[in-house]
Short mmCIF file of C-alpha atoms and ligand atoms in Angstrom, two decimals:
data_model
loop_
_atom_site.label_atom_id
_atom_site.label_comp_id
_atom_site.label_asym_id
_atom_site.label_seq_id
_atom_site.Cartn_x
_atom_site.Cartn_y
_atom_site.Cartn_z
CA MET A 1 -0.10 0.14 0.23
CA GLN A 2 1.22 3.91 -0.78
CA ALA A 3 0.41 7.27 0.59
CA LEU A 4 -1.81 8.78 -1.24
CA HIS A 5 -0.56 10.82 -4.21
CA SER A 6 0.28 14.52 -3.17
CA ASN A 7 -1.96 15.49 -5.99
CA ALA A 8 -5.39 14.04 -4.20
CA LEU A 9 -7.56 15.98 -2.79
CA VAL A 10 -8.14 16.53 0.96
CA ALA A 11 -10.70 18.14 2.49
CA VAL A 12 -10.54 19.21 6.20
CA ILE A 13 -14.05 19.65 7.80
CA GLY A 14 -14.30 22.09 10.95
CA ALA A 15 -11.93 24.70 11.31
CA GLY A 16 -11.49 25.12 14.59
CA ALA A 17 -7.53 24.49 16.44
CA MET A 18 -7.37 20.95 14.84
CA GLY A 19 -8.99 21.67 11.71
CA ALA A 20 -6.54 24.63 10.58
CA GLY A 21 -2.93 22.45 12.01
CA ILE A 22 -4.39 19.69 9.83
CA ALA A 23 -5.30 21.22 6.96
CA GLN A 24 -1.41 23.25 7.16
CA VAL A 25 0.06 19.71 7.65
CA ALA A 26 -1.44 18.35 4.27
CA ALA A 27 -1.20 21.57 2.04
CA GLN A 28 2.67 21.56 3.92
CA ALA A 29 3.11 17.96 2.08
CA GLY A 30 1.58 18.99 -1.19
CA HIS A 31 -2.13 18.19 -1.48
CA PRO A 32 -4.74 20.82 -2.73
CA VAL A 33 -7.24 21.88 0.63
CA LYS A 34 -10.45 22.10 0.89
CA LEU A 35 -11.17 23.69 4.29
CA TYR A 36 -15.01 23.47 5.36
CA ASP A 37 -16.00 24.61 8.72
CA ASN A 38 -20.67 25.10 9.18
CA ARG A 39 -19.70 28.68 10.63
CA PRO A 40 -20.13 30.50 7.78
CA GLY A 41 -16.74 32.66 7.26
CA ALA A 42 -14.94 30.36 10.09
CA ALA A 43 -12.74 28.57 6.95
CA ALA A 44 -11.36 31.73 4.92
CA GLN A 45 -10.91 32.85 9.34
CA ALA A 46 -8.51 29.75 9.38
CA VAL A 47 -7.09 30.01 6.41
CA ALA A 48 -5.60 33.25 6.72
CA GLY A 49 -4.56 32.06 10.29
CA ILE A 50 -2.59 29.24 8.22
CA ASP A 51 -1.10 32.33 6.26
CA ARG A 52 -0.30 34.57 8.79
CA GLN A 53 1.56 30.72 10.75
CA LEU A 54 3.40 30.25 7.06
CA GLY A 55 4.49 33.87 7.40
CA ARG A 56 6.19 33.79 10.79
CA LEU A 57 7.74 30.48 9.88
CA VAL A 58 9.05 32.92 6.77
CA GLU A 59 10.55 35.77 8.82
CA LYS A 60 12.30 33.11 10.73
CA GLY A 61 14.21 31.75 7.99
CA LYS A 62 12.39 28.39 8.36
CA LEU A 63 10.10 28.55 5.13
CA ALA A 64 10.93 30.27 1.62
CA PRO A 65 8.56 33.08 0.43
CA GLU A 66 7.67 31.36 -2.34
CA ALA A 67 7.56 27.99 -0.34
CA ARG A 68 4.77 30.10 1.64
CA GLU A 69 2.86 31.57 -1.54
CA ALA A 70 2.73 28.14 -2.99
CA ILE A 71 0.99 26.25 0.21
CA SER A 72 -1.52 29.07 0.72
CA ALA A 73 -2.64 28.77 -2.50
CA ARG A 74 -3.19 25.01 -2.50
CA LEU A 75 -5.56 26.33 0.39
CA GLN A 76 -9.13 26.76 -0.06
CA PRO A 77 -11.82 27.53 1.80
CA VAL A 78 -15.23 26.27 1.27
CA GLU A 79 -18.98 27.52 1.86
CA ALA A 80 -20.38 24.49 1.26
CA ILE A 81 -19.77 20.93 1.87
CA GLU A 82 -20.70 19.62 -1.81
CA ALA A 83 -17.90 21.42 -2.74
CA LEU A 84 -16.10 18.10 -0.70
CA ALA A 85 -17.50 15.96 -3.42
CA ASP A 86 -14.15 14.70 -4.90
CA ALA A 87 -11.75 14.76 -1.84
CA ARG A 88 -10.04 11.81 -2.29
CA LEU A 89 -9.10 11.58 1.46
CA VAL A 90 -11.77 13.67 4.34
CA ILE A 91 -10.63 13.98 7.58
CA GLU A 92 -13.27 15.26 10.05
CA ALA A 93 -12.29 17.75 12.90
CA ILE A 94 -15.78 19.08 13.98
CA VAL A 95 -17.08 18.99 17.39
CA GLU A 96 -16.66 16.25 20.11
CA ASP A 97 -19.97 14.66 20.02
CA LEU A 98 -20.95 11.68 18.62
CA GLN A 99 -24.22 11.89 17.10
CA VAL A 100 -23.28 14.91 15.26
CA LYS A 101 -20.09 13.16 13.30
CA GLN A 102 -22.42 10.04 12.49
CA GLY A 103 -24.48 12.50 10.89
CA LEU A 104 -21.52 13.74 9.22
CA LEU A 105 -20.48 10.84 7.76
CA ARG A 106 -23.22 10.25 6.65
CA GLN A 107 -23.84 13.04 4.56
CA LEU A 108 -20.03 12.49 3.34
CA GLU A 109 -20.75 9.17 2.48
CA GLY A 110 -23.90 10.35 -0.17
CA LEU A 111 -21.85 13.04 -1.17
CA CYS A 112 -18.52 11.71 -2.40
CA ALA A 113 -16.77 8.38 -4.26
CA PRO A 114 -16.93 5.26 -2.81
CA ASP A 115 -13.47 4.68 -2.79
CA CYS A 116 -12.76 7.90 -0.67
CA ILE A 117 -11.35 7.69 2.70
CA LEU A 118 -13.40 8.94 5.38
CA ALA A 119 -11.17 9.93 8.89
CA SER A 120 -12.13 11.14 11.82
CA ASN A 121 -9.72 12.82 14.34
CA THR A 122 -11.55 12.16 17.39
CA SER A 123 -9.98 11.62 20.17
CA SER A 124 -12.45 9.97 22.55
CA LEU A 125 -15.34 8.29 20.48
CA SER A 126 -15.54 4.76 19.25
CA ILE A 127 -13.94 4.45 15.62
CA THR A 128 -16.39 1.34 15.26
CA ARG A 129 -19.42 3.01 16.86
CA LEU A 130 -18.61 6.34 14.31
CA ALA A 131 -18.53 3.93 11.48
CA ALA A 132 -21.93 1.79 13.00
CA GLY A 133 -25.29 2.03 10.00
CA LEU A 134 -22.94 3.43 7.44
CA GLN A 135 -22.98 2.07 4.36
CA ARG A 136 -18.85 1.53 4.24
CA PRO A 137 -18.04 1.24 7.76
CA GLN A 138 -15.30 -0.24 6.03
CA GLN A 139 -14.54 3.18 4.58
CA VAL A 140 -14.25 5.01 7.82
CA VAL A 141 -10.55 5.06 9.70
CA GLY A 142 -9.28 7.22 12.84
CA MET A 143 -6.88 9.95 12.19
CA HIS A 144 -5.93 11.33 15.84
CA PHE A 145 -3.73 14.01 15.57
CA PHE A 146 -2.06 15.72 18.67
CA ASN A 147 -2.16 19.44 19.54
CA PRO A 148 -0.98 21.66 17.71
CA ALA A 149 -1.26 19.67 14.60
CA PRO A 150 1.44 21.32 12.41
CA LEU A 151 3.81 21.21 15.64
CA MET A 152 3.47 17.39 17.41
CA ALA A 153 5.10 14.24 15.59
CA LEU A 154 2.48 11.18 16.35
CA VAL A 155 -0.90 10.32 13.91
CA GLU A 156 -2.24 7.48 15.13
CA VAL A 157 -4.32 5.15 12.35
CA VAL A 158 -7.41 3.86 14.58
CA CYS A 159 -9.30 0.58 12.93
CA GLY A 160 -12.28 0.17 13.83
CA LEU A 161 -13.88 -3.30 13.67
CA ALA A 162 -14.72 -3.35 10.16
CA THR A 163 -12.25 -0.52 8.69
CA ASP A 164 -10.45 -2.32 5.62
CA PRO A 165 -6.72 -2.61 6.63
CA GLY A 166 -5.73 -1.32 3.37
CA ILE A 167 -7.24 2.02 3.69
CA ALA A 168 -4.96 2.20 7.62
CA THR A 169 -1.84 0.99 5.74
CA THR A 170 -2.57 4.14 3.57
CA LEU A 171 -3.55 6.82 6.13
CA TYR A 172 -0.55 5.14 7.94
CA GLU A 173 1.69 5.83 4.86
CA THR A 174 0.24 9.24 4.41
CA ALA A 175 0.66 10.67 7.40
CA ARG A 176 4.80 9.64 7.19
CA ALA A 177 4.69 11.04 3.84
CA TRP A 178 3.45 14.14 5.54
CA GLY A 179 6.73 14.14 7.60
CA LYS A 180 4.64 12.39 10.91
CA GLN A 181 5.19 9.61 12.98
CA PRO A 182 2.27 7.75 12.87
CA VAL A 183 1.79 4.43 14.40
CA HIS A 184 -1.09 1.72 14.66
CA ALA A 185 -3.96 1.43 17.00
CA ARG A 186 -6.77 -0.67 17.23
CA SER A 187 -9.96 1.55 18.11
CA THR A 188 -10.13 0.91 22.10
CA PRO A 189 -11.06 3.52 24.99
CA GLY A 190 -8.35 6.92 24.95
CA PHE A 191 -7.15 4.87 21.96
CA ILE A 192 -2.74 4.31 23.36
CA VAL A 193 -1.63 7.40 24.00
CA ASN A 194 -5.06 8.65 26.13
CA ARG A 195 -4.76 5.33 27.90
CA VAL A 196 -1.28 4.83 28.44
CA ALA A 197 -0.37 8.37 29.51
CA ARG A 198 -2.90 7.79 32.60
CA PRO A 199 -0.92 6.35 35.01
CA PHE A 200 1.30 9.92 34.69
CA TYR A 201 -1.41 11.51 36.27
CA ALA A 202 -3.04 9.29 38.56
CA GLU A 203 -0.27 8.52 40.31
CA ASN A 204 1.30 12.02 41.55
CA LEU A 205 -1.98 13.63 41.73
CA ARG A 206 -2.33 9.91 44.11
CA LEU A 207 1.44 10.83 45.43
CA LEU A 208 0.36 14.34 46.02
CA GLN A 209 -3.08 12.88 48.41
CA GLU A 210 -1.25 10.86 50.31
CA GLY A 211 1.39 13.64 51.06
CA ALA A 212 4.54 11.94 49.39
CA ALA A 213 5.58 15.50 48.73
CA ASP A 214 4.39 18.74 47.68
CA CYS A 215 3.58 19.56 43.51
CA ALA A 216 6.84 21.90 42.78
CA THR A 217 8.87 18.37 45.25
CA LEU A 218 7.08 16.17 43.05
CA ASP A 219 7.39 17.88 39.25
CA ALA A 220 11.01 17.94 39.80
CA LEU A 221 11.68 14.96 40.36
CA LEU A 222 10.07 14.08 37.77
CA ARG A 223 12.13 16.39 35.33
CA GLU A 224 15.48 16.25 36.83
CA ALA A 225 15.41 12.34 37.81
CA GLY A 226 12.92 10.85 36.06
CA GLY A 227 14.32 13.37 32.79
CA PHE A 228 9.78 13.86 31.93
CA ALA A 229 9.73 17.21 29.95
CA MET A 230 7.73 18.38 32.49
CA GLY A 231 6.18 17.15 35.66
CA ALA A 232 2.52 16.14 35.99
CA PHE A 233 0.95 19.30 37.78
CA GLU A 234 3.10 21.47 35.97
CA LEU A 235 1.38 19.38 32.94
CA THR A 236 -2.14 19.33 33.80
CA ASP A 237 -2.00 23.21 34.74
CA LEU A 238 -0.98 23.58 30.93
CA ILE A 239 -3.20 20.97 29.91
CA GLY A 240 -5.85 22.19 31.76
CA HIS A 241 -7.74 20.24 35.10
CA ASP A 242 -11.76 20.42 33.65
CA VAL A 243 -9.93 18.59 29.86
CA ASN A 244 -7.76 16.68 31.89
CA TYR A 245 -9.97 15.44 34.26
CA ALA A 246 -12.88 15.00 31.10
CA VAL A 247 -10.50 12.07 29.54
CA THR A 248 -9.66 10.50 32.85
CA CYS A 249 -13.09 10.19 33.81
CA SER A 250 -14.20 9.35 29.75
CA VAL A 251 -11.18 6.25 30.48
CA PHE A 252 -12.71 5.88 33.71
CA ASP A 253 -16.29 4.50 32.30
CA ALA A 254 -15.23 3.63 28.86
CA PHE A 255 -13.04 0.59 30.77
CA TYR A 256 -16.09 -0.31 32.70
CA GLY A 257 -15.19 1.30 36.26
CA ASP A 258 -11.46 -0.12 36.30
CA PHE A 259 -9.92 1.11 39.30
CA ARG A 260 -7.01 1.88 37.78
CA PHE A 261 -8.03 4.55 35.76
CA GLN A 262 -9.77 5.72 38.86
CA PRO A 263 -10.44 10.19 38.23
CA SER A 264 -8.78 11.93 40.93
CA LEU A 265 -10.83 14.03 44.07
CA LEU A 266 -8.08 16.62 44.03
CA GLN A 267 -8.67 17.42 40.81
CA LYS A 268 -11.89 16.79 40.86
CA GLU A 269 -11.96 19.86 43.50
CA LEU A 270 -9.73 22.33 40.65
CA VAL A 271 -12.18 21.43 38.81
CA ASP A 272 -15.15 22.45 41.03
CA ALA A 273 -13.75 25.42 42.20
CA GLY A 274 -12.96 26.63 37.97
CA ARG A 275 -8.85 26.21 39.40
CA LEU A 276 -8.25 25.23 35.73
CA GLY A 277 -4.95 25.61 35.42
CA ARG A 278 -3.19 28.15 33.78
CA LYS A 279 -5.79 29.52 31.45
CA SER A 280 -8.69 30.55 34.66
CA GLY A 281 -4.59 31.77 36.52
CA GLN A 282 -4.64 29.18 38.88
CA GLY A 283 -4.27 25.22 39.15
CA PHE A 284 -1.86 23.84 41.40
CA TYR A 285 0.21 26.57 41.20
CA ARG A 286 -0.89 30.39 40.85
CA TYR A 287 0.28 32.27 37.30
CA GLY A 288 -0.28 35.79 35.94
CA GLU A 289 2.20 38.81 37.43
CA GLY A 290 4.21 38.34 40.91
CA ALA A 291 3.42 34.21 41.02
CA GLU A 292 6.42 32.37 41.84
CA ARG A 293 6.60 28.84 41.63
CA PRO A 294 7.59 27.47 45.17
CA PRO A 295 11.26 25.87 45.18
CA ALA A 296 11.35 21.85 44.96
CA ALA A 297 12.45 20.43 49.02
CA GLU A 298 15.59 18.87 49.57
CA LEU A 299 18.32 17.62 51.47
CA HIS A 300 21.20 19.20 53.27
CA THR A 301 23.93 18.08 55.26
CA LEU A 302 27.25 19.15 56.92
CA ALA A 303 28.35 15.05 57.03
CA SER A 304 30.43 14.17 54.29
CA ALA A 305 31.52 10.38 52.77
CA GLU A 306 34.46 9.78 51.51
CA HIS A 307 34.25 5.65 50.91
CA CYS A 308 30.95 3.50 49.78
CA VAL A 309 30.72 -0.62 50.03
CA ALA A 310 28.33 -2.23 47.00
CA GLU A 311 27.54 -5.15 47.47
CA GLY A 312 26.38 -7.24 44.48
CA HIS A 313 25.08 -5.11 40.91
CA LEU A 314 23.10 -2.55 41.43
CA GLY A 315 20.95 -3.68 38.76
CA VAL A 316 19.71 0.15 36.88
CA MET A 317 21.36 1.72 39.28
CA GLN A 318 24.57 0.63 38.42
CA PRO A 319 26.18 3.62 36.96
CA LEU A 320 26.13 5.90 39.82
CA LEU A 321 28.50 4.02 41.44
CA GLU A 322 30.65 5.15 37.81
CA ARG A 323 29.69 8.80 39.34
CA LEU A 324 30.83 8.16 42.76
CA ARG A 325 34.33 7.01 41.38
CA ASP A 326 34.31 9.74 38.98
CA ARG A 327 34.11 12.25 41.57
CA GLY A 328 36.53 10.46 43.84
CA VAL A 329 34.89 8.28 46.09
CA ALA A 330 36.30 5.10 47.48
CA ILE A 331 34.29 2.50 46.18
CA THR A 332 35.10 -0.92 48.04
CA GLU A 333 33.47 -4.14 45.66
CA ARG A 334 32.57 -7.33 47.40
CA ALA A 335 29.10 -10.54 46.86
CA GLY A 336 26.67 -9.06 48.34
CA SER A 337 22.49 -8.33 46.54
CA GLY A 338 22.65 -5.41 45.44
CA LEU A 339 23.43 -3.32 48.62
CA LEU A 340 25.68 0.33 48.81
CA ARG A 341 26.69 0.71 52.07
CA VAL A 342 27.24 4.28 53.32
CA GLY A 343 28.63 4.82 57.73
CA ASP A 344 26.08 3.15 59.27
CA ALA A 345 23.34 3.04 56.62
CA THR A 346 22.07 0.93 53.95
CA LEU A 347 21.05 1.93 50.28
CA ALA A 348 18.94 0.22 47.82
CA LEU A 349 16.76 0.51 45.22
CA SER A 350 13.23 0.76 45.74
CA ASP A 351 11.26 -2.86 44.87
CA GLY A 352 7.84 -0.91 45.77
CA ARG A 353 7.71 -1.76 49.59
CA LEU A 354 7.88 0.43 52.03
CA ALA A 355 11.49 1.40 54.02
CA SER A 356 9.42 0.74 57.15
CA GLN A 357 8.84 -3.03 56.13
CA ARG A 358 11.49 -3.84 53.55
CA ALA A 359 13.75 -3.04 56.57
CA ARG A 360 11.49 -5.05 59.09
CA GLU A 361 11.20 -8.36 55.93
CA ASP A 362 14.89 -8.06 54.70
CA GLY A 363 16.28 -7.33 58.31
CA LEU A 364 18.43 -4.24 57.40
CA GLY A 365 19.30 -1.79 59.66
CA ASN A 366 19.25 2.36 58.70
CA LEU A 367 17.54 1.87 55.44
CA VAL A 368 17.50 4.67 53.21
CA LEU A 369 15.84 3.82 49.70
CA ILE A 370 16.54 5.38 46.36
CA ASP A 371 13.90 6.02 43.32
CA LEU A 372 15.15 5.64 39.58
CA ALA A 373 16.97 7.50 37.95
CA LEU A 374 16.39 7.75 33.58
CA ASP A 375 20.23 8.40 33.18
CA TYR A 376 21.85 7.95 37.09
CA GLN A 377 24.75 9.71 35.70
CA ALA A 378 23.00 12.09 33.62
CA ALA A 379 20.13 13.10 36.73
CA THR A 380 20.50 16.33 38.70
CA ARG A 381 18.22 15.45 41.47
CA ILE A 382 16.77 11.97 43.06
CA ALA A 383 14.51 11.13 45.85
CA ILE A 384 15.14 8.77 48.83
CA SER A 385 12.58 7.68 52.03
CA TRP A 386 13.77 5.68 54.79
CA SER A 387 12.66 3.05 57.16
CA ALA A 388 10.72 5.27 60.76
CA ASP A 389 14.07 3.50 62.74
CA THR A 390 16.50 4.89 60.59
CA THR A 391 19.27 7.18 62.80
CA PRO A 392 19.32 11.00 61.52
CA GLU A 393 23.14 10.92 61.08
CA ALA A 394 22.47 7.45 58.69
CA ARG A 395 20.24 8.96 56.64
CA ASP A 396 22.79 12.55 56.42
CA GLN A 397 25.68 9.83 55.30
CA ALA A 398 23.57 8.46 52.59
CA VAL A 399 22.39 11.91 52.12
CA ALA A 400 26.51 12.69 51.91
CA LEU A 401 27.75 9.93 49.50
CA LEU A 402 24.17 11.26 47.10
CA GLN A 403 25.45 14.66 46.82
CA ARG A 404 28.99 14.20 46.59
CA ALA A 405 27.63 12.49 43.56
CA GLY A 406 26.55 15.99 42.58
CA LEU A 407 22.73 15.76 43.40
CA ARG A 408 20.69 16.78 44.75
CA VAL A 409 18.75 15.17 47.90
CA THR A 410 15.22 14.93 48.53
CA GLY A 411 13.34 13.22 51.18
CA VAL A 412 10.36 11.64 50.70
CA ALA A 413 7.52 10.24 52.98
CA ASP A 414 7.79 6.43 53.31
CA LEU A 415 5.29 5.65 50.12
CA PRO A 416 5.29 2.49 48.19
CA GLY A 417 7.72 2.98 44.83
CA LEU A 418 9.01 6.24 45.61
CA VAL A 419 8.18 8.93 42.39
CA VAL A 420 9.70 8.59 39.32
CA LEU A 421 9.33 4.66 39.54
CA ARG A 422 5.98 3.94 40.70
CA THR A 423 5.17 5.78 38.13
CA VAL A 424 7.13 4.65 34.81
CA ALA A 425 5.88 1.26 36.47
CA MET A 426 2.36 2.22 36.44
CA LEU A 427 3.28 3.33 32.70
CA ALA A 428 4.65 0.31 31.45
CA ASN A 429 1.86 -1.88 33.43
CA GLU A 430 -0.45 0.29 31.12
CA ALA A 431 2.09 -0.25 28.00
CA ALA A 432 1.66 -4.33 28.83
CA ASP A 433 -1.75 -4.70 29.15
CA ALA A 434 -2.58 -2.00 25.83
CA VAL A 435 -0.08 -4.42 23.72
CA LEU A 436 -1.22 -7.97 25.40
CA GLN A 437 -4.93 -6.65 23.79
CA GLY A 438 -3.78 -5.94 20.84
CA VAL A 439 -4.05 -1.96 20.63
CA GLY A 440 -0.89 -1.97 19.52
CA SER A 441 2.23 -3.38 19.30
CA ALA A 442 5.52 -2.52 21.84
CA ALA A 443 7.66 -0.25 19.71
CA ASP A 444 4.44 1.56 18.23
CA ILE A 445 3.21 1.94 22.02
CA ASP A 446 6.85 2.88 22.73
CA LEU A 447 6.80 5.51 20.02
CA ALA A 448 3.34 7.00 20.90
CA LEU A 449 4.53 8.31 23.94
CA CYS A 450 8.19 9.18 22.97
CA ALA A 451 5.99 11.48 19.96
CA GLY A 452 2.64 12.37 21.48
CA VAL A 453 3.56 13.31 25.08
CA ASN A 454 7.33 13.25 24.50
CA TYR A 455 8.07 10.75 27.34
CA PRO A 456 12.50 10.20 27.21
CA ARG A 457 12.02 6.91 27.01
CA GLY A 458 9.00 4.45 25.93
CA PRO A 459 7.41 3.08 28.64
CA LEU A 460 8.09 -0.57 27.63
CA ALA A 461 11.71 0.13 26.55
CA TRP A 462 12.33 1.86 30.14
CA ALA A 463 10.23 -1.46 32.22
CA GLU A 464 13.25 -3.44 29.99
CA GLN A 465 15.99 -1.49 30.77
CA ILE A 466 14.98 -2.08 35.21
CA GLY A 467 14.51 -5.36 34.83
CA VAL A 468 11.28 -6.86 33.21
CA GLY A 469 11.41 -9.19 36.68
CA TYR A 470 12.04 -6.16 38.43
CA THR A 471 9.31 -4.01 36.98
CA LEU A 472 6.61 -6.48 37.83
CA ARG A 473 8.37 -7.03 41.74
CA VAL A 474 7.85 -3.55 41.93
CA LEU A 475 4.09 -4.31 40.90
CA ASP A 476 3.81 -7.07 42.92
CA ASN A 477 4.69 -4.21 45.83
CA LEU A 478 2.40 -1.86 45.13
CA GLN A 479 -0.08 -4.36 44.91
CA ARG A 480 0.29 -5.78 47.89
CA SER A 481 0.82 -2.75 50.10
CA TYR A 482 -2.89 -1.37 48.99
CA GLY A 483 -4.52 -4.50 48.20
CA GLU A 484 -6.13 -3.01 45.25
CA SER A 485 -6.75 -4.18 41.85
CA ARG A 486 -5.13 -0.82 40.53
CA TYR A 487 -2.12 -1.86 40.75
CA ARG A 488 -2.45 -5.80 39.87
CA PRO A 489 0.65 -6.14 37.11
CA SER A 490 -0.20 -6.20 33.46
CA LEU A 491 0.03 -10.81 32.31
CA LEU A 492 1.98 -9.77 29.56
CA LEU A 493 4.88 -8.47 32.42
CA ARG A 494 4.54 -12.25 33.86
CA ARG A 495 4.27 -13.89 30.29
CA SER A 496 7.77 -12.41 29.41
CA ASP A 497 9.13 -12.77 33.10
CA ALA A 498 8.88 -16.01 33.16
CA GLN A 499 9.39 -16.77 29.97
CA GLY A 500 11.99 -15.12 29.77
CA ALA A 501 11.47 -13.02 26.92
CA ARG A 502 11.47 -9.41 25.61
CA LEU A 503 8.43 -7.52 25.60
CA HIS A 504 9.64 -5.87 22.38
CA ASP A 505 8.91 -8.56 20.26
P1 NAI B 1 -12.30 23.88 17.67
O1 NAI B 1 -13.93 23.73 18.58
O2 NAI B 1 -11.60 24.03 18.39
O3 NAI B 1 -13.28 22.78 16.25
C1 NAI B 1 -14.53 22.44 16.05
C2 NAI B 1 -14.51 23.14 14.20
O4 NAI B 1 -15.96 22.33 14.05
C3 NAI B 1 -15.38 24.98 15.09
O5 NAI B 1 -15.19 25.41 14.06
C4 NAI B 1 -17.30 24.40 15.19
O6 NAI B 1 -17.42 25.80 14.40
C5 NAI B 1 -16.29 22.94 13.32
N1 NAI B 1 -17.92 22.69 13.31
C6 NAI B 1 -18.69 21.60 14.46
N2 NAI B 1 -19.96 21.58 13.90
C7 NAI B 1 -19.60 21.09 12.96
C8 NAI B 1 -20.19 20.60 11.83
N3 NAI B 1 -21.22 19.91 11.95
N4 NAI B 1 -20.01 21.06 10.48
C9 NAI B 1 -18.70 21.89 9.84
N5 NAI B 1 -18.46 21.84 11.43
C10 NAI B 1 -18.69 22.38 12.49
O7 NAI B 1 -12.63 22.14 18.47
P2 NAI B 1 -11.29 21.21 18.39
O8 NAI B 1 -10.41 21.23 19.55
O9 NAI B 1 -10.36 21.78 16.31
O10 NAI B 1 -11.95 19.56 18.80
C11 NAI B 1 -11.88 19.11 17.06
C12 NAI B 1 -11.81 17.31 17.09
O11 NAI B 1 -10.26 17.76 17.11
C13 NAI B 1 -12.60 16.99 18.04
O12 NAI B 1 -13.58 16.54 17.55
C14 NAI B 1 -11.83 17.00 19.04
O13 NAI B 1 -11.67 15.60 19.96
C15 NAI B 1 -10.50 16.37 18.28
N6 NAI B 1 -9.56 16.16 19.18
C16 NAI B 1 -8.80 17.37 19.99
C17 NAI B 1 -7.56 18.17 20.01
C18 NAI B 1 -7.30 19.08 20.69
O14 NAI B 1 -6.52 19.38 21.43
N7 NAI B 1 -7.81 20.59 21.38
C19 NAI B 1 -6.70 16.93 19.85
C20 NAI B 1 -6.55 16.13 19.45
C21 NAI B 1 -7.92 15.72 18.26
#
């Protein structure tokens, strides 16, 4: 299957934020594009807006003036839907309403050629349901762009039950020819990104609710240890809590109330209060003139650490030893079970148990748990938690060692899995279930999260780096701690661990 030829007419319906962006992408890729909106004048206004956008690109030297002219000449606003009859591909980006979209698709079926591809940019409606009742449901496919469409690389190509796989392939290739990063997805609630990304928000909201740390501290940990571009609180403030909460509720309802997707009362309270984030001037943070972001919490100590003992391989945390060595810390290595000893303190990567629980179960005195980092060589901050009977002196020795490695050290309450490890384990768990249920391939799901929401590493690749068995252990321990089905590990992780198989085929 090949991409649509660039001389094929593309029709975009709905000249709002998404429709205008999609029309721009298609015109930039060389297609003649007709843009239609049922609000009189809206399409012409959007085309003028696109031309201004292109003008800015010309000013910045990113687009040649002739290219701007050619692109704008390919964009035609139309005032009657009948003008779209000769389109080869129609992409609808109208209001998110099942009945209205179904009505539009019925009208298009009567208007366009039988082989015209009918694509929907819906982010939450079932493609199967949109196509049901049409004469040619095989022509209907999801083409889910991300906002802003000209900048975001990801396009989810979504198949409903009746979608012709050949058409999905054509759209996939077409999106690629448009310079996008397409992935295939099966029409299930949230498709890939809006489903697999839910734990990013959910776990951090829960950590906040359970008093792990404040928002600024949790955000700093996700950025500086986890390598995410933004923490969950600053990101949801940007997205808007009304929008983010509505997506969570819609996915939760669509999965018949599966607690994996349970919405947060904390976020609901913000929505109820009208604290919608940046757009309303306040969300988790305050915005506007003079508003300052509170600093992230940090532990300080006057203690120093010159020597430590590494017992056994530290797993994903092993590169920390290199970093300590580079900074002049003497390291004695001996056999053991992956512990780091400094003074009276015993340090270990979290395995999803509470520090106090692990200290008692494993008979470890002065236990200090360390969180996951994307890259222990490059991280600038790390979270620790400690057992109730860890002495302040031992904790200070642990802090001193990590500071010696050049890390800012943040203490969080003794909760299972700390912050980054818990977030990543739950993202990987959701990604694994999506693979198991045939929503997408492991490669596509990882790619979707990197290209769609800028994650620094795909959740499944990350689980493989941590170790599938280790990730599974973290989830088992989380589930044991909470006793909730929310933390039940995906069967795919258990099976891959049992078989010693990779998640990526
Ligand atoms: P919008 O409200 O900015 O634009 C929708 C446009 O559709 C309006 O100009 C409206 O006049 C027009 N419209 C409504 N009913 C129509 C009809 N029957 N025929 C022709 N035009 C009609 O909405 P936005 O944000 O652009 O979203 C559009 C679609 O894209 C929705 O399905 C939404 O779920 C989806 N989407 C939105 C994203 C976002 O971040 N805003 C991201 C990805 C998908």
